[in-house]
Amino acid sequence: MVSWRPSSVALLVVALGFALLHHSSAQNSPANYLRPHNAARAAVGVEPLTWDPTLQEYAQNYAEERAGDCDLVHSQGPYGENIFWGWGKVYNAKDAVQSWVNEEQYYDYDSNSCQEGKVCGHYTQVVWRNTERVGCGRVRCDSGAYFIVCSYDPRGNWEGEWPYRFSS
């Protein structure tokens, strides 16, 4: 029979906590954000993004500002920005970026517009040809939901400009 002493239980709880923290952090590393961004960019012939610690800090600070209400409000800062909100499971980098990339289905390249009643501006920011750098942040809000933000430099989604150009 195994005998559990209080110190053994405390050690087990701490070890499990670190394991969960590591697992959570591992799914939200710069590479976890860059891979899906750059896959979407490669699909339309756009150069890959690089990770920028200044943008990461900006995004993380803004995410932390939203932790109290988890409101889908843009920062109005100097960078391009995509925001994501999810509740009901542990949302990570891949979930957020995939939700933005999934908007591709609503983007019509020929008219350079979204289908009526649909959103596609998150997708066009992901693939914006002039954007070179990205940094992202993530928080668990007081409500238990997750708020994820990515900041882009230079920003995209300029009125009247195409996010990328296909060769004719």
Coordinates of N, CA and C in Angstrom, one line a residue, residues 8-124:
S8 N 4.4 14.8 -0.2 CA 4.4 14.1 -1.5 C 3.3 14.6 -2.3
V9 N 2.1 14.8 -1.7 CA 1.0 15.4 -2.5 C 1.3 16.7 -3.0
A10 N 1.9 17.6 -2.2 CA 2.2 19.0 -2.6 C 3.2 18.9 -3.8
L11 N 4.2 18.0 -3.7 CA 5.2 17.9 -4.8 C 4.5 17.4 -6.1
L12 N 3.6 16.5 -6.0 CA 2.8 16.0 -7.1 C 2.0 17.1 -7.8
V13 N 1.3 17.9 -7.0 CA 0.5 19.0 -7.5 C 1.4 20.0 -8.2
V14 N 2.5 20.4 -7.6 CA 3.5 21.3 -8.2 C 4.0 20.8 -9.5
A15 N 4.4 19.5 -9.6 CA 4.9 18.9 -10.8 C 3.8 18.9 -11.9
L16 N 2.6 18.5 -11.5 CA 1.5 18.5 -12.5 C 1.2 20.0 -13.0
G17 N 1.3 20.9 -12.1 CA 1.1 22.3 -12.5 C 2.2 22.8 -13.6
F18 N 3.4 22.4 -13.3 CA 4.5 22.7 -14.2 C 4.3 22.0 -15.6
A19 N 3.9 20.8 -15.5 CA 3.7 20.0 -16.8 C 2.6 20.7 -17.6
L20 N 1.5 21.1 -16.9 CA 0.4 21.8 -17.7 C 0.9 23.1 -18.2
L21 N 1.6 23.9 -17.4 CA 2.1 25.2 -17.9 C 3.0 25.0 -19.1
H22 N 3.9 24.0 -19.0 CA 4.8 23.7 -20.1 C 4.0 23.4 -21.4
H23 N 3.0 22.5 -21.2 CA 2.2 22.0 -22.3 C 1.5 23.2 -22.9
S24 N 0.9 24.1 -22.1 CA 0.2 25.3 -22.6 C 1.2 26.2 -23.3
S25 N 2.3 26.5 -22.7 CA 3.3 27.4 -23.3 C 3.8 26.8 -24.6
A26 N 4.0 25.5 -24.6 CA 4.6 24.9 -25.8 C 3.6 25.0 -27.0
Q27 N 2.3 25.1 -26.8 CA 1.4 25.3 -27.9 C 1.2 26.8 -28.3
N28 N 1.9 27.7 -27.6 CA 1.8 29.1 -27.9 C 3.2 29.8 -28.1
S29 N 4.1 29.0 -28.6 CA 5.4 29.5 -28.8 C 5.4 30.3 -30.1
P30 N 6.4 31.2 -30.4 CA 6.5 31.9 -31.6 C 6.3 31.0 -32.9
A31 N 6.9 29.8 -32.8 CA 6.8 28.9 -34.0 C 5.3 28.4 -34.2
N32 N 4.6 28.3 -33.1 CA 3.2 27.9 -33.2 C 2.3 29.0 -33.9
Y33 N 2.7 30.2 -33.7 CA 2.1 31.3 -34.4 C 2.6 31.4 -35.9
L34 N 3.9 31.3 -36.0 CA 4.5 31.5 -37.4 C 4.1 30.5 -38.4
R35 N 4.1 29.2 -38.0 CA 3.8 28.1 -38.9 C 2.5 28.3 -39.7
P36 N 1.4 28.5 -39.0 CA 0.2 28.6 -39.8 C 0.1 30.0 -40.6
H37 N 0.7 31.0 -40.0 CA 0.7 32.3 -40.8 C 1.5 32.1 -42.1
N38 N 2.7 31.5 -42.0 CA 3.6 31.3 -43.1 C 3.1 30.3 -44.1
A39 N 2.3 29.3 -43.7 CA 1.7 28.4 -44.6 C 0.7 29.1 -45.5
A40 N -0.1 29.9 -44.8 CA -1.2 30.7 -45.6 C -0.5 31.6 -46.6
R41 N 0.6 32.2 -46.1 CA 1.3 33.2 -47.0 C 2.0 32.5 -48.2
A42 N 2.6 31.3 -47.9 CA 3.2 30.5 -49.0 C 2.2 30.1 -50.0
A43 N 0.9 29.8 -49.6 CA -0.1 29.4 -50.5 C -0.5 30.4 -51.6
V44 N -0.2 31.7 -51.2 CA -0.5 32.8 -52.2 C 0.8 33.5 -52.7
G45 N 2.0 32.9 -52.4 CA 3.2 33.4 -52.9 C 3.8 34.6 -52.2
V46 N 3.5 34.7 -50.9 CA 4.0 35.9 -50.2 C 5.1 35.4 -49.3
E47 N 6.1 36.3 -49.1 CA 7.2 36.0 -48.2 C 6.8 35.7 -46.8
P48 N 7.5 34.8 -46.1 CA 7.2 34.5 -44.7 C 7.4 35.6 -43.7
L49 N 6.7 35.6 -42.7 CA 6.8 36.6 -41.6 C 7.9 36.1 -40.7
T50 N 8.5 37.1 -39.9 CA 9.5 36.7 -38.9 C 8.8 37.2 -37.6
W51 N 9.3 36.6 -36.5 CA 8.8 36.9 -35.1 C 9.5 38.1 -34.6
D52 N 8.8 39.1 -34.0 CA 9.3 40.3 -33.5 C 9.0 40.4 -32.0
P53 N 10.0 40.4 -31.2 CA 9.8 40.6 -29.7 C 9.1 41.9 -29.3
T54 N 9.3 42.9 -30.0 CA 8.6 44.2 -29.7 C 7.1 44.1 -30.0
L55 N 6.8 43.5 -31.1 CA 5.4 43.2 -31.4 C 4.7 42.2 -30.4
Q56 N 5.5 41.2 -30.0 CA 5.0 40.3 -29.0 C 4.7 41.0 -27.7
E57 N 5.6 41.9 -27.3 CA 5.4 42.6 -26.1 C 4.1 43.5 -26.2
Y58 N 4.0 44.2 -27.3 CA 2.8 45.0 -27.5 C 1.5 44.2 -27.5
A59 N 1.5 43.1 -28.2 CA 0.3 42.2 -28.2 C 0.0 41.6 -26.8
Q60 N 1.1 41.2 -26.1 CA 0.8 40.6 -24.8 C 0.3 41.6 -23.8
N61 N 0.9 42.9 -23.9 CA 0.4 43.9 -23.0 C -1.1 44.2 -23.3
Y62 N -1.5 44.3 -24.6 CA -2.9 44.5 -24.9 C -3.8 43.4 -24.5
A63 N -3.3 42.2 -24.7 CA -4.1 41.0 -24.3 C -4.4 41.1 -22.8
E64 N -3.3 41.5 -22.0 CA -3.5 41.6 -20.6 C -4.5 42.7 -20.2
E65 N -4.5 43.8 -21.0 CA -5.5 44.8 -20.7 C -6.9 44.3 -20.9
R66 N -7.1 43.4 -21.8 CA -8.4 42.8 -22.1 C -8.8 41.7 -21.1
A67 N -8.0 41.3 -20.3 CA -8.2 40.1 -19.4 C -9.5 40.3 -18.6
G68 N -9.8 41.5 -18.2 CA -10.9 41.7 -17.3 C -12.2 41.5 -18.0
D69 N -12.3 41.9 -19.3 CA -13.6 41.8 -20.0 C -13.5 40.9 -21.2
C70 N -12.4 40.6 -21.7 CA -12.2 39.8 -22.9 C -13.0 40.3 -24.1
D71 N -13.1 41.6 -24.2 CA -13.9 42.3 -25.2 C -13.2 42.3 -26.5
L72 N -13.8 42.0 -27.6 CA -13.2 42.0 -28.9 C -13.1 43.4 -29.4
V73 N -12.3 44.2 -28.9 CA -12.0 45.6 -29.2 C -10.6 45.7 -29.6
H74 N -10.4 46.3 -30.8 CA -9.0 46.5 -31.2 C -8.3 47.6 -30.4
S75 N -7.0 47.5 -30.3 CA -6.1 48.4 -29.5 C -6.0 49.8 -30.1
Q76 N -6.3 50.0 -31.4 CA -6.1 51.2 -32.1 C -4.7 51.7 -32.1
G77 N -3.8 50.8 -32.0 CA -2.4 51.1 -31.9 C -1.7 51.3 -33.3
P78 N -0.4 51.3 -33.3 CA 0.3 51.6 -34.6 C 0.5 50.4 -35.5
Y79 N 0.0 49.2 -35.1 CA 0.2 48.0 -35.9 C -1.1 47.5 -36.4
G80 N -0.9 46.6 -37.5 CA -2.0 45.8 -37.9 C -2.4 44.9 -36.8
E81 N -3.6 44.4 -36.7 CA -4.0 43.6 -35.6 C -5.1 42.6 -35.9
N82 N -4.9 41.4 -35.4 CA -6.0 40.4 -35.4 C -6.3 40.0 -34.0
I83 N -7.5 39.8 -33.6 CA -7.9 39.4 -32.3 C -8.8 38.2 -32.4
F84 N -8.7 37.4 -31.3 CA -9.5 36.1 -31.3 C -10.0 36.0 -29.8
W85 N -11.2 35.4 -29.7 CA -11.8 35.1 -28.4 C -12.4 33.7 -28.5
G86 N -12.1 32.9 -27.5 CA -12.7 31.5 -27.5 C -13.0 31.1 -26.1
W87 N -14.1 30.4 -25.9 CA -14.5 29.9 -24.6 C -14.9 28.5 -24.7
G88 N -14.7 27.7 -23.6 CA -15.2 26.3 -23.6 C -14.1 25.3 -23.7
K89 N -12.9 25.7 -24.1 CA -11.7 24.8 -24.1 C -10.5 25.7 -24.0
V90 N -9.3 25.1 -23.9 CA -8.1 25.8 -23.9 C -7.7 26.2 -25.3
Y91 N -7.9 27.4 -25.7 CA -7.5 27.8 -27.1 C -6.1 28.3 -27.1
N92 N -5.4 27.9 -28.3 CA -4.0 28.2 -28.4 C -3.7 28.9 -29.7
A93 N -2.4 29.1 -30.0 CA -2.0 29.8 -31.2 C -2.6 29.2 -32.5
K94 N -2.5 28.0 -32.6 CA -3.0 27.3 -33.8 C -4.5 27.6 -34.0
D95 N -5.3 27.5 -32.9 CA -6.7 27.8 -33.0 C -7.0 29.2 -33.5
A96 N -6.3 30.2 -33.0 CA -6.5 31.6 -33.4 C -6.2 31.8 -34.8
V97 N -5.0 31.4 -35.2 CA -4.5 31.7 -36.6 C -5.4 30.9 -37.6
Q98 N -5.7 29.7 -37.2 CA -6.6 28.9 -38.1 C -7.9 29.6 -38.3
S99 N -8.5 30.2 -37.3 CA -9.8 30.8 -37.4 C -9.7 32.0 -38.4
W100 N -8.5 32.7 -38.4 CA -8.3 33.8 -39.3 C -8.1 33.3 -40.7
V101 N -7.3 32.3 -40.9 CA -7.0 31.7 -42.2 C -8.3 31.1 -42.8
N102 N -9.2 30.6 -42.0 CA -10.4 30.0 -42.5 C -11.3 31.0 -43.2
E103 N -11.1 32.3 -43.0 CA -11.8 33.4 -43.6 C -11.5 33.4 -45.1
E104 N -10.5 32.8 -45.5 CA -10.1 32.8 -47.0 C -11.3 32.4 -47.8
Q105 N -12.1 31.5 -47.4 CA -13.3 31.1 -48.2 C -14.2 32.2 -48.5
Y106 N -14.2 33.3 -47.7 CA -15.1 34.4 -47.9 C -14.4 35.6 -48.7
Y107 N -13.2 35.4 -49.0 CA -12.4 36.5 -49.8 C -12.5 36.2 -51.3
D108 N -12.9 37.2 -52.0 CA -13.0 37.1 -53.5 C -11.8 37.9 -54.1
Y109 N -10.8 37.3 -54.6 CA -9.6 38.0 -55.1 C -10.0 38.9 -56.2
D110 N -10.8 38.5 -57.2 CA -11.1 39.3 -58.4 C -11.7 40.6 -58.0
S111 N -12.6 40.7 -57.0 CA -13.2 41.9 -56.6 C -12.5 42.5 -55.4
N112 N -11.5 41.8 -54.8 CA -10.8 42.3 -53.6 C -11.8 42.6 -52.5
S113 N -12.7 41.7 -52.3 CA -13.7 42.0 -51.2 C -14.2 40.7 -50.6
C114 N -14.9 40.9 -49.5 CA -15.5 39.8 -48.8 C -16.9 39.5 -49.3
Q115 N -17.3 38.3 -49.2 CA -18.7 38.0 -49.6 C -19.6 38.8 -48.7
E116 N -20.7 39.2 -49.2 CA -21.7 40.0 -48.4 C -22.1 39.3 -47.1
G117 N -22.0 40.0 -46.0 CA -22.3 39.5 -44.7 C -21.2 38.7 -44.1
K118 N -20.1 38.5 -44.7 CA -19.0 37.7 -44.1 C -17.8 38.6 -43.8
V119 N -16.9 38.1 -43.0 CA -15.7 38.7 -42.6 C -14.5 38.0 -43.2
C120 N -13.6 38.8 -43.7 CA -12.3 38.2 -44.3 C -11.1 39.0 -44.0
G121 N -11.2 40.1 -43.3 CA -10.1 41.0 -43.1 C -9.0 40.5 -42.2
H122 N -9.4 39.5 -41.4 CA -8.3 38.8 -40.6 C -7.4 38.0 -41.5
Y123 N -8.1 37.3 -42.5 CA -7.3 36.5 -43.4 C -6.4 37.5 -44.3
T124 N -6.9 38.6 -44.8 CA -6.1 39.4 -45.6 C -5.0 40.0 -44.9

